[in-house]
């Protein structure tokens, strides 16, 4: 059995969130099984997931040392040995990572190891973070990218950085994020889409809807490719699936987008070019006019090259 005493900085949070931090290496399915089996107690009494913790509460978890060691060993094995190669920039406050397509940003119930878990493991191995002691916070991403969207994503390493980045990440005067995407159809001029978006909580799909939230997407033509167009996209708002839904709504769906794209053309591209992925990447990030604790990053920009699979598709389409 493992016992923990809740500190002042950890109080006021749900028991479930606390346990997920304490057992950061354990699968969510195992954590929820502990709750179902009543193997988690607070001050000697079983409590549900939404119990609000108080300072000095004693949390008992019926899990053995060998189980904890096994989870840690499994996580270290799962964490990609290449994560160091994904890091575009790092200092004492932030990590900027080039997330590969197919990697989820935050842990979910899919069983796939997530980028946030990799980052925690990476920083733990570097002894910059100790999940057994630093229970008041966890290094975390300050924004999201879909599983199938590759590119730059920013992680805050400490509380002050996380709070500041979370505050300004949607401020387009301070943080500029640009994307490259290949769309179906030949776009003849630069433009802007200003259409509200609404997310269906049950299906997860997003649609243009007058009852939705404001969403503005700007795009610039980079190059035309025999019935396709490479666009540079800039978001003035940060809504779920915004680029994909907005471009599809004006008749230029993202190549390879299985949710909002053109199914028939996606199948043709897969058959003719062997490409069946989503052509969307966050390739540029710039900081402007930042204040402490990140003032030193003002005026800095970061960019990445297209992954080889995207470059190869462009070459194949151009050669045809």
mmCIF file with all atom_site columns, N, CA and C in Angstrom, residues 247-300:
data_model
loop_
_atom_site.group_PDB
_atom_site.id
_atom_site.type_symbol
_atom_site.label_atom_id
_atom_site.label_alt_id
_atom_site.label_comp_id
_atom_site.label_asym_id
_atom_site.label_entity_id
_atom_site.label_seq_id
_atom_site.pdbx_PDB_ins_code
_atom_site.Cartn_x
_atom_site.Cartn_y
_atom_site.Cartn_z
_atom_site.occupancy
_atom_site.B_iso_or_equiv
_atom_site.pdbx_formal_charge
_atom_site.auth_seq_id
_atom_site.auth_comp_id
_atom_site.auth_asym_id
_atom_site.auth_atom_id
_atom_site.pdbx_PDB_model_num
ATOM 1   N N  . UNK A 1 247 ? -11.755 25.073 -44.348 1.00 0.00 ? 247 UNK A N  1
ATOM 2   C CA . UNK A 1 247 ? -11.358 24.881 -45.741 1.00 0.00 ? 247 UNK A CA 1
ATOM 3   C C  . UNK A 1 247 ? -12.337 23.971 -46.477 1.00 0.00 ? 247 UNK A C  1
ATOM 4   N N  . UNK A 1 248 ? -12.846 22.956 -45.799 1.00 0.00 ? 248 UNK A N  1
ATOM 5   C CA . UNK A 1 248 ? -13.845 22.085 -46.421 1.00 0.00 ? 248 UNK A CA 1
ATOM 6   C C  . UNK A 1 248 ? -15.126 22.869 -46.719 1.00 0.00 ? 248 UNK A C  1
ATOM 7   N N  . UNK A 1 249 ? -15.463 23.810 -45.841 1.00 0.00 ? 249 UNK A N  1
ATOM 8   C CA . UNK A 1 249 ? -16.714 24.556 -46.001 1.00 0.00 ? 249 UNK A CA 1
ATOM 9   C C  . UNK A 1 249 ? -16.697 25.473 -47.225 1.00 0.00 ? 249 UNK A C  1
ATOM 10  N N  . UNK A 1 250 ? -15.498 25.856 -47.696 1.00 0.00 ? 250 UNK A N  1
ATOM 11  C CA . UNK A 1 250 ? -15.422 26.719 -48.884 1.00 0.00 ? 250 UNK A CA 1
ATOM 12  C C  . UNK A 1 250 ? -15.003 25.916 -50.125 1.00 0.00 ? 250 UNK A C  1
ATOM 13  N N  . UNK A 1 251 ? -15.063 24.591 -49.999 1.00 0.00 ? 251 UNK A N  1
ATOM 14  C CA . UNK A 1 251 ? -14.831 23.738 -51.156 1.00 0.00 ? 251 UNK A CA 1
ATOM 15  C C  . UNK A 1 251 ? -13.403 23.294 -51.386 1.00 0.00 ? 251 UNK A C  1
ATOM 16  N N  . UNK A 1 252 ? -12.533 23.455 -50.389 1.00 0.00 ? 252 UNK A N  1
ATOM 17  C CA . UNK A 1 252 ? -11.135 23.053 -50.527 1.00 0.00 ? 252 UNK A CA 1
ATOM 18  C C  . UNK A 1 252 ? -10.721 22.157 -49.346 1.00 0.00 ? 252 UNK A C  1
ATOM 19  N N  . UNK A 1 253 ? -11.232 20.928 -49.302 1.00 0.00 ? 253 UNK A N  1
ATOM 20  C CA . UNK A 1 253 ? -10.923 20.041 -48.164 1.00 0.00 ? 253 UNK A CA 1
ATOM 21  C C  . UNK A 1 253 ? -9.446  19.653 -48.120 1.00 0.00 ? 253 UNK A C  1
ATOM 22  N N  . UNK A 1 254 ? -8.955  19.417 -46.917 1.00 0.00 ? 254 UNK A N  1
ATOM 23  C CA . UNK A 1 254 ? -7.568  19.005 -46.723 1.00 0.00 ? 254 UNK A CA 1
ATOM 24  C C  . UNK A 1 254 ? -7.367  17.593 -47.280 1.00 0.00 ? 254 UNK A C  1
ATOM 25  N N  . UNK A 1 255 ? -6.303  17.416 -48.043 1.00 0.00 ? 255 UNK A N  1
ATOM 26  C CA . UNK A 1 255 ? -5.983  16.100 -48.608 1.00 0.00 ? 255 UNK A CA 1
ATOM 27  C C  . UNK A 1 255 ? -5.753  15.092 -47.477 1.00 0.00 ? 255 UNK A C  1
ATOM 28  N N  . UNK A 1 256 ? -6.416  13.948 -47.584 1.00 0.00 ? 256 UNK A N  1
ATOM 29  C CA . UNK A 1 256 ? -6.238  12.885 -46.607 1.00 0.00 ? 256 UNK A CA 1
ATOM 30  C C  . UNK A 1 256 ? -7.074  13.017 -45.355 1.00 0.00 ? 256 UNK A C  1
ATOM 31  N N  . UNK A 1 257 ? -7.871  14.073 -45.252 1.00 0.00 ? 257 UNK A N  1
ATOM 32  C CA . UNK A 1 257 ? -8.709  14.263 -44.068 1.00 0.00 ? 257 UNK A CA 1
ATOM 33  C C  . UNK A 1 257 ? -9.876  13.277 -44.118 1.00 0.00 ? 257 UNK A C  1
ATOM 34  N N  . UNK A 1 258 ? -9.863  12.304 -43.211 1.00 0.00 ? 258 UNK A N  1
ATOM 35  C CA . UNK A 1 258 ? -10.886 11.250 -43.235 1.00 0.00 ? 258 UNK A CA 1
ATOM 36  C C  . UNK A 1 258 ? -12.212 11.698 -42.640 1.00 0.00 ? 258 UNK A C  1
ATOM 37  N N  . UNK A 1 259 ? -12.217 12.784 -41.883 1.00 0.00 ? 259 UNK A N  1
ATOM 38  C CA . UNK A 1 259 ? -13.447 13.229 -41.221 1.00 0.00 ? 259 UNK A CA 1
ATOM 39  C C  . UNK A 1 259 ? -14.201 14.293 -42.021 1.00 0.00 ? 259 UNK A C  1
ATOM 40  N N  . UNK A 1 260 ? -13.487 15.274 -42.569 1.00 0.00 ? 260 UNK A N  1
ATOM 41  C CA . UNK A 1 260 ? -14.137 16.380 -43.271 1.00 0.00 ? 260 UNK A CA 1
ATOM 42  C C  . UNK A 1 260 ? -13.727 16.459 -44.745 1.00 0.00 ? 260 UNK A C  1
ATOM 43  N N  . UNK A 1 261 ? -12.853 15.565 -45.166 1.00 0.00 ? 261 UNK A N  1
ATOM 44  C CA . UNK A 1 261 ? -12.325 15.627 -46.519 1.00 0.00 ? 261 UNK A CA 1
ATOM 45  C C  . UNK A 1 261 ? -13.210 14.982 -47.567 1.00 0.00 ? 261 UNK A C  1
ATOM 46  N N  . UNK A 1 262 ? -12.683 14.933 -48.789 1.00 0.00 ? 262 UNK A N  1
ATOM 47  C CA . UNK A 1 262 ? -13.389 14.325 -49.917 1.00 0.00 ? 262 UNK A CA 1
ATOM 48  C C  . UNK A 1 262 ? -12.998 12.858 -49.989 1.00 0.00 ? 262 UNK A C  1
ATOM 49  N N  . UNK A 1 263 ? -13.920 11.984 -49.630 1.00 0.00 ? 263 UNK A N  1
ATOM 50  C CA . UNK A 1 263 ? -13.630 10.555 -49.524 1.00 0.00 ? 263 UNK A CA 1
ATOM 51  C C  . UNK A 1 263 ? -13.149 9.976  -50.855 1.00 0.00 ? 263 UNK A C  1
ATOM 52  N N  . UNK A 1 264 ? -13.824 10.316 -51.937 1.00 0.00 ? 264 UNK A N  1
ATOM 53  C CA . UNK A 1 264 ? -13.479 9.743  -53.244 1.00 0.00 ? 264 UNK A CA 1
ATOM 54  C C  . UNK A 1 264 ? -12.076 10.158 -53.685 1.00 0.00 ? 264 UNK A C  1
ATOM 55  N N  . UNK A 1 265 ? -11.746 11.440 -53.520 1.00 0.00 ? 265 UNK A N  1
ATOM 56  C CA . UNK A 1 265 ? -10.425 11.909 -53.927 1.00 0.00 ? 265 UNK A CA 1
ATOM 57  C C  . UNK A 1 265 ? -9.341  11.337 -53.010 1.00 0.00 ? 265 UNK A C  1
ATOM 58  N N  . UNK A 1 266 ? -9.655  11.204 -51.729 1.00 0.00 ? 266 UNK A N  1
ATOM 59  C CA . UNK A 1 266 ? -8.690  10.592 -50.808 1.00 0.00 ? 266 UNK A CA 1
ATOM 60  C C  . UNK A 1 266 ? -8.346  9.172  -51.240 1.00 0.00 ? 266 UNK A C  1
ATOM 61  N N  . UNK A 1 267 ? -9.348  8.432  -51.704 1.00 0.00 ? 267 UNK A N  1
ATOM 62  C CA . UNK A 1 267 ? -9.105  7.048  -52.160 1.00 0.00 ? 267 UNK A CA 1
ATOM 63  C C  . UNK A 1 267 ? -8.250  7.038  -53.429 1.00 0.00 ? 267 UNK A C  1
ATOM 64  N N  . UNK A 1 268 ? -8.491  7.992  -54.307 1.00 0.00 ? 268 UNK A N  1
ATOM 65  C CA . UNK A 1 268 ? -7.694  8.086  -55.540 1.00 0.00 ? 268 UNK A CA 1
ATOM 66  C C  . UNK A 1 268 ? -6.233  8.391  -55.195 1.00 0.00 ? 268 UNK A C  1
ATOM 67  N N  . UNK A 1 269 ? -6.039  9.327  -54.268 1.00 0.00 ? 269 UNK A N  1
ATOM 68  C CA . UNK A 1 269 ? -4.675  9.688  -53.860 1.00 0.00 ? 269 UNK A CA 1
ATOM 69  C C  . UNK A 1 269 ? -3.973  8.494  -53.220 1.00 0.00 ? 269 UNK A C  1
ATOM 70  N N  . UNK A 1 270 ? -4.710  7.751  -52.429 1.00 0.00 ? 270 UNK A N  1
ATOM 71  C CA . UNK A 1 270 ? -4.126  6.558  -51.804 1.00 0.00 ? 270 UNK A CA 1
ATOM 72  C C  . UNK A 1 270 ? -3.726  5.528  -52.860 1.00 0.00 ? 270 UNK A C  1
ATOM 73  N N  . UNK A 1 271 ? -4.592  5.341  -53.862 1.00 0.00 ? 271 UNK A N  1
ATOM 74  C CA . UNK A 1 271 ? -4.324  4.346  -54.903 1.00 0.00 ? 271 UNK A CA 1
ATOM 75  C C  . UNK A 1 271 ? -3.178  4.770  -55.820 1.00 0.00 ? 271 UNK A C  1
ATOM 76  N N  . UNK A 1 272 ? -3.176  6.043  -56.225 1.00 0.00 ? 272 UNK A N  1
ATOM 77  C CA . UNK A 1 272 ? -2.180  6.499  -57.198 1.00 0.00 ? 272 UNK A CA 1
ATOM 78  C C  . UNK A 1 272 ? -0.831  6.855  -56.585 1.00 0.00 ? 272 UNK A C  1
ATOM 79  N N  . UNK A 1 273 ? -0.855  7.359  -55.353 1.00 0.00 ? 273 UNK A N  1
ATOM 80  C CA . UNK A 1 273 ? 0.387   7.849  -54.754 1.00 0.00 ? 273 UNK A CA 1
ATOM 81  C C  . UNK A 1 273 ? 0.793   7.115  -53.474 1.00 0.00 ? 273 UNK A C  1
ATOM 82  N N  . UNK A 1 274 ? -0.044  6.209  -53.017 1.00 0.00 ? 274 UNK A N  1
ATOM 83  C CA . UNK A 1 274 ? 0.277   5.478  -51.797 1.00 0.00 ? 274 UNK A CA 1
ATOM 84  C C  . UNK A 1 274 ? 0.234   6.345  -50.547 1.00 0.00 ? 274 UNK A C  1
ATOM 85  N N  . UNK A 1 275 ? -0.523  7.437  -50.611 1.00 0.00 ? 275 UNK A N  1
ATOM 86  C CA . UNK A 1 275 ? -0.604  8.370  -49.482 1.00 0.00 ? 275 UNK A CA 1
ATOM 87  C C  . UNK A 1 275 ? -2.017  8.333  -48.901 1.00 0.00 ? 275 UNK A C  1
ATOM 88  N N  . UNK A 1 276 ? -2.126  8.049  -47.618 1.00 0.00 ? 276 UNK A N  1
ATOM 89  C CA . UNK A 1 276 ? -3.455  7.979  -47.009 1.00 0.00 ? 276 UNK A CA 1
ATOM 90  C C  . UNK A 1 276 ? -3.511  8.725  -45.668 1.00 0.00 ? 276 UNK A C  1
ATOM 91  N N  . UNK A 1 277 ? -2.638  9.697  -45.524 1.00 0.00 ? 277 UNK A N  1
ATOM 92  C CA . UNK A 1 277 ? -2.591  10.460 -44.281 1.00 0.00 ? 277 UNK A CA 1
ATOM 93  C C  . UNK A 1 277 ? -3.091  11.883 -44.496 1.00 0.00 ? 277 UNK A C  1
ATOM 94  N N  . UNK A 1 278 ? -3.227  12.603 -43.406 1.00 0.00 ? 278 UNK A N  1
ATOM 95  C CA . UNK A 1 278 ? -3.719  13.977 -43.450 1.00 0.00 ? 278 UNK A CA 1
ATOM 96  C C  . UNK A 1 278 ? -2.565  14.938 -43.734 1.00 0.00 ? 278 UNK A C  1
ATOM 97  N N  . UNK A 1 279 ? -2.702  15.748 -44.766 1.00 0.00 ? 279 UNK A N  1
ATOM 98  C CA . UNK A 1 279 ? -1.639  16.688 -45.136 1.00 0.00 ? 279 UNK A CA 1
ATOM 99  C C  . UNK A 1 279 ? -1.862  18.014 -44.416 1.00 0.00 ? 279 UNK A C  1
ATOM 100 N N  . UNK A 1 280 ? -1.421  18.074 -43.172 1.00 0.00 ? 280 UNK A N  1
ATOM 101 C CA . UNK A 1 280 ? -1.560  19.291 -42.377 1.00 0.00 ? 280 UNK A CA 1
ATOM 102 C C  . UNK A 1 280 ? -0.456  19.303 -41.334 1.00 0.00 ? 280 UNK A C  1
ATOM 103 N N  . UNK A 1 281 ? 0.314   20.383 -41.301 1.00 0.00 ? 281 UNK A N  1
ATOM 104 C CA . UNK A 1 281 ? 1.432   20.457 -40.366 1.00 0.00 ? 281 UNK A CA 1
ATOM 105 C C  . UNK A 1 281 ? 1.570   21.874 -39.819 1.00 0.00 ? 281 UNK A C  1
ATOM 106 N N  . UNK A 1 282 ? 1.809   21.964 -38.524 1.00 0.00 ? 282 UNK A N  1
ATOM 107 C CA . UNK A 1 282 ? 2.099   23.246 -37.884 1.00 0.00 ? 282 UNK A CA 1
ATOM 108 C C  . UNK A 1 282 ? 3.600   23.464 -37.980 1.00 0.00 ? 282 UNK A C  1
ATOM 109 N N  . UNK A 1 283 ? 4.016   24.315 -38.919 1.00 0.00 ? 283 UNK A N  1
ATOM 110 C CA . UNK A 1 283 ? 5.445   24.374 -39.257 1.00 0.00 ? 283 UNK A CA 1
ATOM 111 C C  . UNK A 1 283 ? 6.157   25.649 -38.811 1.00 0.00 ? 283 UNK A C  1
ATOM 112 N N  . UNK A 1 284 ? 5.425   26.606 -38.212 1.00 0.00 ? 284 UNK A N  1
ATOM 113 C CA . UNK A 1 284 ? 6.056   27.885 -37.860 1.00 0.00 ? 284 UNK A CA 1
ATOM 114 C C  . UNK A 1 284 ? 5.463   28.428 -36.562 1.00 0.00 ? 284 UNK A C  1
ATOM 115 N N  . UNK A 1 285 ? 6.347   28.921 -35.692 1.00 0.00 ? 285 UNK A N  1
ATOM 116 C CA . UNK A 1 285 ? 5.929   29.481 -34.405 1.00 0.00 ? 285 UNK A CA 1
ATOM 117 C C  . UNK A 1 285 ? 6.793   30.702 -34.104 1.00 0.00 ? 285 UNK A C  1
ATOM 118 N N  . UNK A 1 286 ? 6.140   31.790 -33.690 1.00 0.00 ? 286 UNK A N  1
ATOM 119 C CA . UNK A 1 286 ? 6.875   33.010 -33.389 1.00 0.00 ? 286 UNK A CA 1
ATOM 120 C C  . UNK A 1 286 ? 6.310   33.670 -32.135 1.00 0.00 ? 286 UNK A C  1
ATOM 121 N N  . UNK A 1 287 ? 7.191   34.185 -31.292 1.00 0.00 ? 287 UNK A N  1
ATOM 122 C CA . UNK A 1 287 ? 6.788   34.887 -30.077 1.00 0.00 ? 287 UNK A CA 1
ATOM 123 C C  . UNK A 1 287 ? 7.039   36.382 -30.247 1.00 0.00 ? 287 UNK A C  1
ATOM 124 N N  . UNK A 1 288 ? 6.060   37.195 -29.815 1.00 0.00 ? 288 UNK A N  1
ATOM 125 C CA . UNK A 1 288 ? 6.183   38.649 -29.942 1.00 0.00 ? 288 UNK A CA 1
ATOM 126 C C  . UNK A 1 288 ? 5.776   39.334 -28.637 1.00 0.00 ? 288 UNK A C  1
ATOM 127 N N  . UNK A 1 289 ? 6.568   40.306 -28.221 1.00 0.00 ? 289 UNK A N  1
ATOM 128 C CA . UNK A 1 289 ? 6.204   41.152 -27.083 1.00 0.00 ? 289 UNK A CA 1
ATOM 129 C C  . UNK A 1 289 ? 5.841   40.411 -25.820 1.00 0.00 ? 289 UNK A C  1
ATOM 130 N N  . UNK A 1 290 ? 6.574   39.366 -25.500 1.00 0.00 ? 290 UNK A N  1
ATOM 131 C CA . UNK A 1 290 ? 6.280   38.594 -24.294 1.00 0.00 ? 290 UNK A CA 1
ATOM 132 C C  . UNK A 1 290 ? 6.756   39.331 -23.043 1.00 0.00 ? 290 UNK A C  1
ATOM 133 N N  . UNK A 1 291 ? 6.141   38.992 -21.931 1.00 0.00 ? 291 UNK A N  1
ATOM 134 C CA . UNK A 1 291 ? 6.532   39.536 -20.635 1.00 0.00 ? 291 UNK A CA 1
ATOM 135 C C  . UNK A 1 291 ? 7.171   38.418 -19.817 1.00 0.00 ? 291 UNK A C  1
ATOM 136 N N  . UNK A 1 292 ? 7.625   38.723 -18.621 1.00 0.00 ? 292 UNK A N  1
ATOM 137 C CA . UNK A 1 292 ? 8.207   37.697 -17.752 1.00 0.00 ? 292 UNK A CA 1
ATOM 138 C C  . UNK A 1 292 ? 7.149   36.648 -17.426 1.00 0.00 ? 292 UNK A C  1
ATOM 139 N N  . UNK A 1 293 ? 7.516   35.378 -17.346 1.00 0.00 ? 293 UNK A N  1
ATOM 140 C CA . UNK A 1 293 ? 8.893   34.861 -17.273 1.00 0.00 ? 293 UNK A CA 1
ATOM 141 C C  . UNK A 1 293 ? 9.508   34.496 -18.626 1.00 0.00 ? 293 UNK A C  1
ATOM 142 N N  . UNK A 1 294 ? 8.858   34.869 -19.731 1.00 0.00 ? 294 UNK A N  1
ATOM 143 C CA . UNK A 1 294 ? 9.363   34.466 -21.045 1.00 0.00 ? 294 UNK A CA 1
ATOM 144 C C  . UNK A 1 294 ? 9.748   35.653 -21.922 1.00 0.00 ? 294 UNK A C  1
ATOM 145 N N  . UNK A 1 295 ? 10.030  36.784 -21.313 1.00 0.00 ? 295 UNK A N  1
ATOM 146 C CA . UNK A 1 295 ? 10.372  37.987 -22.067 1.00 0.00 ? 295 UNK A CA 1
ATOM 147 C C  . UNK A 1 295 ? 11.556  37.752 -23.005 1.00 0.00 ? 295 UNK A C  1
ATOM 148 N N  . UNK A 1 296 ? 12.481  36.920 -22.576 1.00 0.00 ? 296 UNK A N  1
ATOM 149 C CA . UNK A 1 296 ? 13.697  36.656 -23.365 1.00 0.00 ? 296 UNK A CA 1
ATOM 150 C C  . UNK A 1 296 ? 13.411  35.957 -24.700 1.00 0.00 ? 296 UNK A C  1
ATOM 151 N N  . UNK A 1 297 ? 12.190  35.408 -24.860 1.00 0.00 ? 297 UNK A N  1
ATOM 152 C CA . UNK A 1 297 ? 11.830  34.730 -26.106 1.00 0.00 ? 297 UNK A CA 1
ATOM 153 C C  . UNK A 1 297 ? 11.188  35.658 -27.133 1.00 0.00 ? 297 UNK A C  1
ATOM 154 N N  . UNK A 1 298 ? 10.934  36.906 -26.757 1.00 0.00 ? 298 UNK A N  1
ATOM 155 C CA . UNK A 1 298 ? 10.316  37.851 -27.682 1.00 0.00 ? 298 UNK A CA 1
ATOM 156 C C  . UNK A 1 298 ? 11.175  38.016 -28.930 1.00 0.00 ? 298 UNK A C  1
ATOM 157 N N  . UNK A 1 299 ? 10.526  37.954 -30.082 1.00 0.00 ? 299 UNK A N  1
ATOM 158 C CA . UNK A 1 299 ? 11.233  38.093 -31.345 1.00 0.00 ? 299 UNK A CA 1
ATOM 159 C C  . UNK A 1 299 ? 11.832  36.808 -31.870 1.00 0.00 ? 299 UNK A C  1
ATOM 160 N N  . UNK A 1 300 ? 11.699  35.731 -31.114 1.00 0.00 ? 300 UNK A N  1
ATOM 161 C CA . UNK A 1 300 ? 12.237  34.436 -31.542 1.00 0.00 ? 300 UNK A CA 1
ATOM 162 C C  . UNK A 1 300 ? 11.197  33.694 -32.388 1.00 0.00 ? 300 UNK A C  1
#
